[in-house]
Tab-separated table of C-alpha atoms and ligand atoms in Angstrom:
chain	number	residue	atom	x	y	z
A	1	MET	CA	77.215	23.284	14.345
A	2	GLY	CA	78.439	26.849	14.244
A	3	THR	CA	75.004	28.386	14.041
A	4	ASP	CA	73.291	30.168	16.884
A	5	ASP	CA	70.378	27.727	16.649
A	6	ALA	CA	72.638	24.733	17.237
A	7	ARG	CA	74.177	26.252	20.355
A	8	ARG	CA	72.784	25.360	23.733
A	9	LYS	CA	70.732	28.174	25.250
A	10	THR	CA	72.285	29.440	28.453
A	11	GLN	CA	71.813	32.324	30.797
A	12	VAL	CA	74.156	35.251	30.307
A	13	VAL	CA	76.862	36.194	32.779
A	14	ALA	CA	78.865	39.436	32.549
A	15	VAL	CA	82.579	39.283	33.267
A	16	GLY	CA	83.487	42.955	33.124
A	17	ASN	CA	82.714	43.935	29.543
A	18	VAL	CA	82.718	40.335	28.270
A	19	ALA	CA	79.491	38.331	28.131
A	20	ILE	CA	79.585	34.575	28.704
A	21	GLY	CA	76.570	32.603	27.525
A	22	GLY	CA	73.238	33.858	26.237
A	23	GLY	CA	74.408	33.515	22.635
A	24	ALA	CA	77.521	35.707	23.094
A	25	PRO	CA	80.583	34.729	21.039
A	26	ILE	CA	82.519	31.954	22.776
A	27	SER	CA	85.139	33.793	24.796
A	28	VAL	CA	88.775	32.758	25.123
A	29	GLN	CA	90.427	32.696	28.516
A	30	SER	CA	93.923	32.162	29.770
A	31	MET	CA	95.667	32.136	33.133
A	32	CYS	CA	98.881	33.917	34.052
A	33	ASN	CA	101.780	31.671	35.018
A	34	THR	CA	103.719	34.549	36.535
A	35	LYS	CA	103.824	35.173	40.281
A	36	THR	CA	100.815	37.382	40.990
A	37	THR	CA	103.042	39.324	43.394
A	38	ASP	CA	105.236	40.275	40.427
A	39	VAL	CA	102.828	42.897	39.158
A	40	ALA	CA	105.005	44.084	36.268
A	41	ALA	CA	105.527	40.563	34.889
A	42	THR	CA	101.856	39.697	35.334
A	43	LEU	CA	100.654	42.843	33.568
A	44	SER	CA	103.147	42.295	30.772
A	45	GLN	CA	101.799	38.770	30.247
A	46	ILE	CA	98.210	40.014	30.320
A	47	ARG	CA	99.020	42.610	27.642
A	48	GLU	CA	100.723	39.947	25.537
A	49	VAL	CA	97.676	37.648	25.525
A	50	ALA	CA	95.292	40.585	25.079
A	51	GLU	CA	97.132	41.547	21.890
A	52	ILE	CA	96.447	38.157	20.324
A	53	GLY	CA	92.770	38.039	21.190
A	54	CYS	CA	92.407	36.740	24.757
A	55	ASP	CA	89.122	37.947	26.275
A	56	ILE	CA	89.428	37.130	29.982
A	57	ILE	CA	92.480	36.530	32.177
A	58	ARG	CA	92.752	34.664	35.465
A	59	VAL	CA	95.360	35.050	38.174
A	60	ALA	CA	95.904	32.841	41.205
A	61	VAL	CA	95.430	34.482	44.586
A	62	PRO	CA	96.944	31.953	46.981
A	63	ASP	CA	97.888	34.312	49.831
A	64	ASP	CA	97.815	37.815	51.284
A	65	ALA	CA	100.803	38.974	49.232
A	66	ALA	CA	99.009	38.040	45.991
A	67	LEU	CA	95.873	39.785	47.239
A	68	ALA	CA	97.892	42.935	47.902
A	69	ALA	CA	99.026	42.909	44.246
A	70	LEU	CA	95.503	42.566	42.858
A	71	PRO	CA	94.248	46.195	42.875
A	72	ARG	CA	97.038	47.409	40.579
A	73	ILE	CA	96.677	44.402	38.277
A	74	VAL	CA	92.916	44.962	38.020
A	75	GLN	CA	93.368	48.670	37.452
A	76	GLU	CA	95.954	48.382	34.687
A	77	SER	CA	94.819	45.177	32.994
A	78	PRO	CA	93.313	45.603	29.522
A	79	LEU	CA	91.249	42.450	30.196
A	80	PRO	CA	88.718	41.551	32.890
A	81	VAL	CA	90.598	39.816	35.705
A	82	VAL	CA	89.372	36.649	37.421
A	83	ALA	CA	90.708	35.797	40.873
A	84	ASP	CA	91.373	32.085	41.421
A	85	ILE	CA	90.849	31.325	45.091
A	86	HIS	CA	90.766	28.136	47.105
A	87	PHE	CA	89.614	27.613	50.675
A	88	ARG	CA	90.077	31.142	52.097
A	89	TRP	CA	86.937	33.260	52.368
A	90	ASP	CA	88.964	36.335	53.369
A	91	LEU	CA	90.893	36.254	50.086
A	92	ALA	CA	87.585	36.025	48.192
A	93	LEU	CA	86.196	39.076	49.970
A	94	GLY	CA	89.506	40.874	49.440
A	95	ALA	CA	89.474	40.083	45.710
A	96	ILE	CA	85.922	41.421	45.391
A	97	GLY	CA	87.116	44.574	47.143
A	98	ALA	CA	90.048	44.786	44.709
A	99	GLY	CA	87.567	45.024	41.831
A	100	VAL	CA	88.011	41.691	40.071
A	101	ALA	CA	85.491	40.851	37.355
A	102	LYS	CA	84.871	37.268	38.472
A	103	LEU	CA	85.812	34.780	41.165
A	104	ARG	CA	86.793	31.170	40.561
A	105	LEU	CA	85.904	29.528	43.821
A	106	ASN	CA	84.225	26.396	45.133
A	107	PRO	CA	81.913	27.314	48.002
A	108	GLY	CA	81.991	23.727	49.280
A	109	ASN	CA	85.641	24.284	50.161
A	110	ILE	CA	84.792	27.227	52.431
A	111	ASN	CA	83.914	25.478	55.638
A	112	GLU	CA	81.812	28.183	57.269
A	113	PRO	CA	78.311	28.612	55.743
A	114	GLN	CA	78.101	32.209	56.976
A	115	ARG	CA	81.247	33.028	55.010
A	116	VAL	CA	79.756	31.596	51.818
A	117	LYS	CA	76.806	33.891	52.429
A	118	ASP	CA	79.143	36.869	52.937
A	119	ILE	CA	81.006	36.145	49.680
A	120	ALA	CA	77.777	35.687	47.706
A	121	HIS	CA	76.340	38.885	49.161
A	122	ALA	CA	79.474	40.929	48.364
A	123	ALA	CA	79.721	39.456	44.851
A	124	LYS	CA	76.057	40.122	44.138
A	125	GLU	CA	76.338	43.700	45.309
A	126	LYS	CA	79.140	44.333	42.810
A	127	GLY	CA	77.701	42.204	39.988
A	128	ILE	CA	80.614	39.766	40.129
A	129	PRO	CA	79.915	36.215	38.917
A	130	ILE	CA	81.451	33.105	40.433
A	131	ARG	CA	82.814	30.155	38.474
A	132	ILE	CA	82.542	26.840	40.146
A	133	GLY	CA	85.227	24.507	38.880
A	134	VAL	CA	85.417	20.771	39.412
A	135	ASN	CA	88.442	18.831	38.167
A	136	SER	CA	88.594	15.077	37.723
A	137	GLY	CA	91.869	14.991	39.671
A	138	SER	CA	90.566	16.639	42.835
A	139	VAL	CA	87.007	15.391	43.213
A	140	ALA	CA	85.841	14.207	46.658
A	141	PRO	CA	86.105	10.430	47.347
A	142	ARG	CA	82.316	10.000	47.425
A	143	PHE	CA	82.189	10.856	43.693
A	144	LEU	CA	84.648	8.121	42.682
A	145	ASP	CA	83.747	4.669	41.375
A	146	ALA	CA	84.761	1.387	43.037
A	147	ASP	CA	88.185	1.562	41.356
A	148	GLY	CA	88.785	5.083	42.612
A	149	HIS	CA	88.164	6.781	39.255
A	150	PRO	CA	85.903	9.820	38.896
A	151	THR	CA	82.709	9.194	36.951
A	152	ALA	CA	80.966	11.717	34.703
A	153	HIS	CA	77.887	11.614	36.929
A	154	GLY	CA	80.063	12.036	40.016
A	155	LEU	CA	81.719	15.124	38.534
A	156	VAL	CA	78.317	16.610	37.724
A	157	GLU	CA	76.987	15.875	41.211
A	158	SER	CA	80.096	17.415	42.724
A	159	ALA	CA	79.709	20.608	40.651
A	160	LEU	CA	75.990	20.853	41.391
A	161	GLY	CA	76.696	20.401	45.088
A	162	HIS	CA	78.767	23.591	45.011
A	163	VAL	CA	76.122	25.327	42.895
A	164	ALA	CA	73.423	24.428	45.429
A	165	LEU	CA	75.348	26.186	48.184
A	166	LEU	CA	75.291	29.433	46.205
A	167	GLU	CA	71.673	29.024	45.095
A	168	ALA	CA	70.703	28.459	48.735
A	169	VAL	CA	71.892	31.984	49.525
A	170	GLY	CA	70.183	33.493	46.478
A	171	PHE	CA	73.210	33.682	44.210
A	172	GLU	CA	72.771	32.548	40.598
A	173	ASP	CA	75.355	34.572	38.677
A	174	ILE	CA	77.248	31.353	38.036
A	175	VAL	CA	79.512	29.764	35.426
A	176	ILE	CA	80.369	26.078	35.818
A	177	SER	CA	83.337	24.106	34.620
A	178	ILE	CA	83.916	20.403	34.779
A	179	LYS	CA	87.413	19.606	33.628
A	180	ALA	CA	88.886	16.197	33.037
A	181	THR	CA	92.084	14.724	31.620
A	182	SER	CA	90.145	12.314	29.382
A	183	ALA	CA	88.233	13.491	26.322
A	184	ALA	CA	85.510	10.861	26.832
A	185	LEU	CA	84.951	11.836	30.472
A	186	LEU	CA	84.943	15.537	29.566
A	187	LEU	CA	82.282	14.971	26.916
A	188	GLU	CA	80.070	12.729	29.036
A	189	ALA	CA	80.169	15.037	32.051
A	190	ASN	CA	79.439	18.170	30.028
A	191	LEU	CA	76.599	16.459	28.143
A	192	GLU	CA	74.933	15.586	31.450
A	193	LEU	CA	75.623	18.986	32.983
A	194	ALA	CA	74.182	20.767	29.932
A	195	GLN	CA	70.966	18.765	30.340
A	196	ARG	CA	70.573	19.659	33.972
A	197	VAL	CA	71.303	23.415	34.224
A	198	ALA	CA	71.085	26.562	32.111
A	199	TYR	CA	74.226	28.136	33.525
A	200	PRO	CA	76.935	28.920	30.975
A	201	LEU	CA	79.737	26.363	30.819
A	202	HIS	CA	83.476	26.951	30.792
A	203	LEU	CA	85.313	24.193	28.928
A	204	GLY	CA	88.820	22.900	29.327
A	205	LEU	CA	90.827	19.712	29.194
A	206	THR	CA	92.824	19.867	32.368
A	207	GLU	CA	96.561	19.122	32.506
A	208	ALA	CA	96.650	18.746	28.728
A	209	GLY	CA	100.457	18.907	28.671
A	210	PRO	CA	103.008	21.038	26.855
A	211	TYR	CA	102.647	22.534	23.385
A	212	PRO	CA	102.130	21.065	20.764
A	213	SER	CA	100.935	17.659	22.071
A	214	GLY	CA	98.700	19.354	24.668
A	215	ALA	CA	97.221	21.491	21.917
A	216	VAL	CA	96.225	18.429	19.907
A	217	ARG	CA	94.695	16.731	22.970
A	218	SER	CA	92.783	19.891	23.840
A	219	ALA	CA	91.578	20.377	20.282
A	220	ALA	CA	90.220	16.833	20.090
A	221	ALA	CA	88.563	16.993	23.514
A	222	LEU	CA	87.140	20.515	23.270
A	223	GLY	CA	86.100	19.921	19.667
A	224	ALA	CA	83.975	16.954	20.720
A	225	VAL	CA	82.078	19.041	23.292
A	226	LEU	CA	81.846	22.266	21.282
A	227	SER	CA	80.571	20.415	18.223
A	228	ARG	CA	77.564	19.313	20.323
A	229	GLY	CA	76.640	22.993	20.806
A	230	ILE	CA	77.961	22.990	24.382
A	231	GLY	CA	80.454	25.486	25.779
A	232	ASP	CA	80.299	29.238	26.298
A	233	THR	CA	83.907	30.040	27.143
A	234	VAL	CA	87.112	28.026	26.751
A	235	ARG	CA	90.556	27.739	28.191
A	236	VAL	CA	93.201	25.571	26.598
A	237	SER	CA	95.538	24.649	29.482
A	238	LEU	CA	99.114	24.247	28.300
A	239	THR	CA	102.370	24.038	30.193
A	240	GLY	CA	104.642	26.853	29.050
A	241	ASP	CA	104.082	29.985	26.977
A	242	VAL	CA	100.534	31.177	27.728
A	243	THR	CA	100.179	32.832	24.324
A	244	ASN	CA	99.911	29.311	22.887
A	245	GLU	CA	96.745	28.795	24.947
A	246	VAL	CA	95.082	31.711	23.202
A	247	ARG	CA	96.308	30.807	19.712
A	248	VAL	CA	95.178	27.208	20.053
A	249	ALA	CA	91.769	28.231	21.426
A	250	HIS	CA	91.197	30.469	18.404
A	251	TRP	CA	92.309	27.724	16.014
A	252	VAL	CA	89.856	25.293	17.608
A	253	LEU	CA	86.963	27.762	17.490
A	254	GLY	CA	87.893	28.777	13.940
A	255	ILE	CA	87.920	25.290	12.457
A	256	LEU	CA	84.593	24.495	14.147
A	257	GLY	CA	83.105	27.584	12.522
A	258	LEU	CA	82.241	28.988	15.941
A	259	ARG	CA	84.450	32.037	16.090
A	260	GLN	CA	87.274	33.218	13.919
A	261	ILE	CA	89.061	36.493	14.529
A	262	ASN	CA	92.303	35.988	12.600
A	263	PRO	CA	93.134	34.617	9.149
A	264	ILE	CA	93.284	30.864	8.628
A	265	VAL	CA	95.950	29.671	6.212
A	266	ILE	CA	95.006	26.423	4.526
A	267	SER	CA	97.708	24.713	2.507
A	268	CYS	CA	98.044	21.393	0.776
A	269	PRO	CA	100.438	18.674	2.002
A	270	THR	CA	102.232	18.760	-1.400
A	271	CYS	CA	103.051	15.771	-3.588
A	272	ALA	CA	105.043	15.004	-6.705
A	273	ARG	CA	102.959	17.503	-8.678
A	274	CYS	CA	104.159	20.474	-6.640
A	275	LYS	CA	106.856	22.549	-8.332
A	276	LEU	CA	107.208	25.193	-5.603
A	277	GLN	CA	108.900	25.355	-2.200
A	278	LEU	CA	105.440	25.426	-0.627
A	279	GLU	CA	106.193	24.872	3.063
A	280	PRO	CA	108.226	28.061	3.625
A	281	ILE	CA	105.615	30.001	1.636
A	282	ALA	CA	102.750	28.686	3.813
A	283	GLN	CA	104.734	29.194	7.037
A	284	GLU	CA	105.699	32.733	6.142
A	285	VAL	CA	102.192	33.725	5.023
A	286	GLU	CA	100.789	32.337	8.282
A	287	ARG	CA	103.396	34.165	10.362
A	288	ARG	CA	102.947	37.494	8.579
A	289	THR	CA	99.140	37.484	8.599
A	290	ALA	CA	98.565	36.132	12.139
A	291	HIS	CA	98.166	39.638	13.591
A	292	LEU	CA	95.380	40.657	11.202
A	293	ALA	CA	92.060	41.040	13.003
A	294	SER	CA	90.025	39.655	10.144
A	295	PRO	CA	88.569	36.152	9.643
A	296	LEU	CA	90.106	35.603	6.213
A	297	LYS	CA	90.715	32.257	4.581
A	298	ILE	CA	94.010	32.181	2.702
A	299	ALA	CA	94.773	29.164	0.512
A	300	VAL	CA	98.319	28.145	-0.408
A	301	MET	CA	98.029	25.247	-2.864
A	302	GLY	CA	100.808	23.401	-4.626
A	303	CYS	CA	99.426	22.825	-8.106
A	304	VAL	CA	96.587	23.338	-10.508
A	305	VAL	CA	94.971	19.930	-9.812
A	306	ASN	CA	93.215	20.830	-6.534
A	307	GLY	CA	94.708	24.266	-6.187
A	308	PRO	CA	92.293	26.452	-8.129
A	309	GLY	CA	89.243	24.903	-6.462
A	310	GLU	CA	90.531	25.518	-2.946
A	311	ALA	CA	92.023	28.882	-3.842
A	312	LYS	CA	88.671	29.958	-5.286
A	313	GLU	CA	86.837	28.985	-2.064
A	314	ALA	CA	89.175	31.175	-0.068
A	315	ASP	CA	89.203	34.959	0.229
A	316	ILE	CA	92.581	34.904	-1.430
A	317	GLY	CA	94.764	32.089	-2.586
A	318	ILE	CA	97.491	30.867	-4.781
A	319	ALA	CA	97.553	27.764	-6.956
A	320	GLY	CA	101.125	26.793	-7.751
A	321	GLY	CA	102.545	26.436	-11.254
A	322	ASP	CA	106.102	25.820	-12.400
A	323	GLY	CA	108.141	28.426	-10.485
A	324	CYS	CA	105.079	30.647	-10.215
A	325	GLY	CA	101.610	30.827	-8.729
A	326	TYR	CA	98.164	31.886	-9.929
A	327	LEU	CA	96.546	34.403	-7.621
A	328	PHE	CA	92.833	34.111	-6.855
A	329	ARG	CA	90.734	36.657	-4.985
A	330	ARG	CA	87.222	35.652	-3.880
A	331	GLY	CA	86.831	33.168	-6.680
A	332	GLU	CA	88.381	35.253	-9.396
A	333	ARG	CA	91.714	34.475	-11.061
A	334	ILE	CA	93.685	37.718	-10.890
A	335	ARG	CA	97.185	37.162	-12.250
A	336	LYS	CA	100.338	35.105	-12.412
A	337	VAL	CA	102.935	35.771	-9.678
A	338	ALA	CA	106.628	34.752	-9.665
A	339	GLU	CA	107.464	32.229	-6.911
A	340	GLU	CA	109.722	34.669	-5.046
A	341	ASP	CA	106.905	37.236	-4.872
A	342	ILE	CA	104.112	34.930	-3.694
A	343	VAL	CA	104.513	35.628	0.041
A	344	ASP	CA	104.610	39.409	-0.353
A	345	VAL	CA	101.660	39.396	-2.747
A	346	LEU	CA	99.465	37.214	-0.517
A	347	VAL	CA	100.328	39.264	2.582
A	348	GLU	CA	99.619	42.517	0.744
A	349	GLU	CA	96.272	41.185	-0.521
A	350	ALA	CA	95.379	39.938	2.988
A	351	GLU	CA	96.183	43.328	4.481
A	352	LYS	CA	94.015	45.081	1.891
A	353	LEU	CA	91.063	42.781	2.610
A	354	ALA	CA	91.562	43.096	6.377
A	355	MET	CA	91.637	46.883	6.076
A	356	ARG	CA	88.406	46.774	4.077
A	357	ASN	CA	86.878	44.584	6.821
A	358	GLY	CA	87.978	47.173	9.369
A	359	GLY	CA	90.618	45.266	11.333
A	360	LEU	CA	94.345	45.443	10.628
A	361	SER	CA	95.550	44.094	13.947
A	362	CYS	CA	94.031	42.699	17.107
B	401	SF4	FE1	99.568	17.593	-4.739
B	401	SF4	FE2	98.428	19.622	-6.022
B	401	SF4	FE3	97.063	18.336	-4.105
B	401	SF4	FE4	99.079	19.910	-3.450
B	401	SF4	S1	97.161	20.557	-4.445
B	401	SF4	S2	98.730	17.846	-2.685
B	401	SF4	S3	100.480	19.606	-5.116
B	401	SF4	S4	97.728	17.476	-6.045
C-alpha cells in the first residue's frame, strides 16, 4: 500500500490541469454547497477550499440561472470546475460552452440518444471528461435484490450501462464513481468495477453525515478501498462546512501513506506518567502548523517511556519531562525546552523545515 506498484493501473484523464489516474497523485475534490447563482459566495468557497489543498471543485447546475452563472465561476476559479448535471442535455452543452473542466452526468438519464451523441461530441472536441456517478440510493429498480436493496454487482452493471452509452459514440474520456452508504457495499462494488474496467475511479461514501461522525465513517469506508490500491480521486461528503471535506480527505490519504501535503501531528493519549498539559500543546501545534505545505511528521509525546522513540521517528518532536520537554529533530536530541515554550519551539522548527522543503503555506 502507498507505493506506485501497489496502485491499480488506470488510464489518465485530465481535469483542467489536474490529472486523475495513470499514477497521478490521488486528487481531492469537494462540492460547493452555496447557490451556484450566488457567484460571489461560490467563488469565495472555492478559494477557501483551494487554500487548504482541494484540487478539483464541483458545482451543481440544476437550471438555466445556474448555467448563466457558470462562465464567471469558471473564469475566476483557482480550481478546475466540474458541472454536476442531471437529465438536461441542454445544460450539459451549455456547461461545456462555459468552459468547465469536467461534466458529472449519467448519459442513461438523457432520454434522447442523439443528445448523448451531441454531448459526447462537444466534450471530446474540448477535451472535457465525463464522470459517470451511480449512487446506491438512486439506482434503477432492475439493479435491486429481492428485498429492494442495491447489490454491488447491480451498482457495477448500472455504472457500466451508462459507460456503454458513451463508448458507443466513441467517447472514452471517462471517470466512474460508485457511491454507497455502506462501507461493505462500497468496497465490494469498487473491487468488481476495478476488475472490469481501466477507467480511473472516483471514491466517496455517500451521505456520510455531519462532521465529525461522517468523517469517521468516510475514513473507514474509503480507507478499506484505497488500501486495496483502488481509487484515483476522492471526495469526502459531509453535511456542513465544506473545508472539512478537504481536511478529512487529506488526513485519510496521509495516514494511508498515499498522499500527504500538510504536517501530521502525532501525540500520545497520555497516562499517569505524563507531567505536562499535553492536550493543549498538541492542539495548538496542530492548529498552528496546519497551513504548512510540507508533509512533516511532528510528534508530541508525554514522557520519556515511549516519547523519545516516537519523537525520533518524526521530523521533529518533543518527549515530555517534568515541566519541560526534550526536543528531537530527525532522530537527534537537540535540547531541553521549558513547558511554556514547547508550542512556539515546535512551530518554529516546523516552519524552518517546511521552508527548507520549499513550502510554507498551501
Ligand atoms: Fe503515557 Fe508516556 Fe505513553 Fe504518553 S508516551 S501514553 S505519557 S507512557
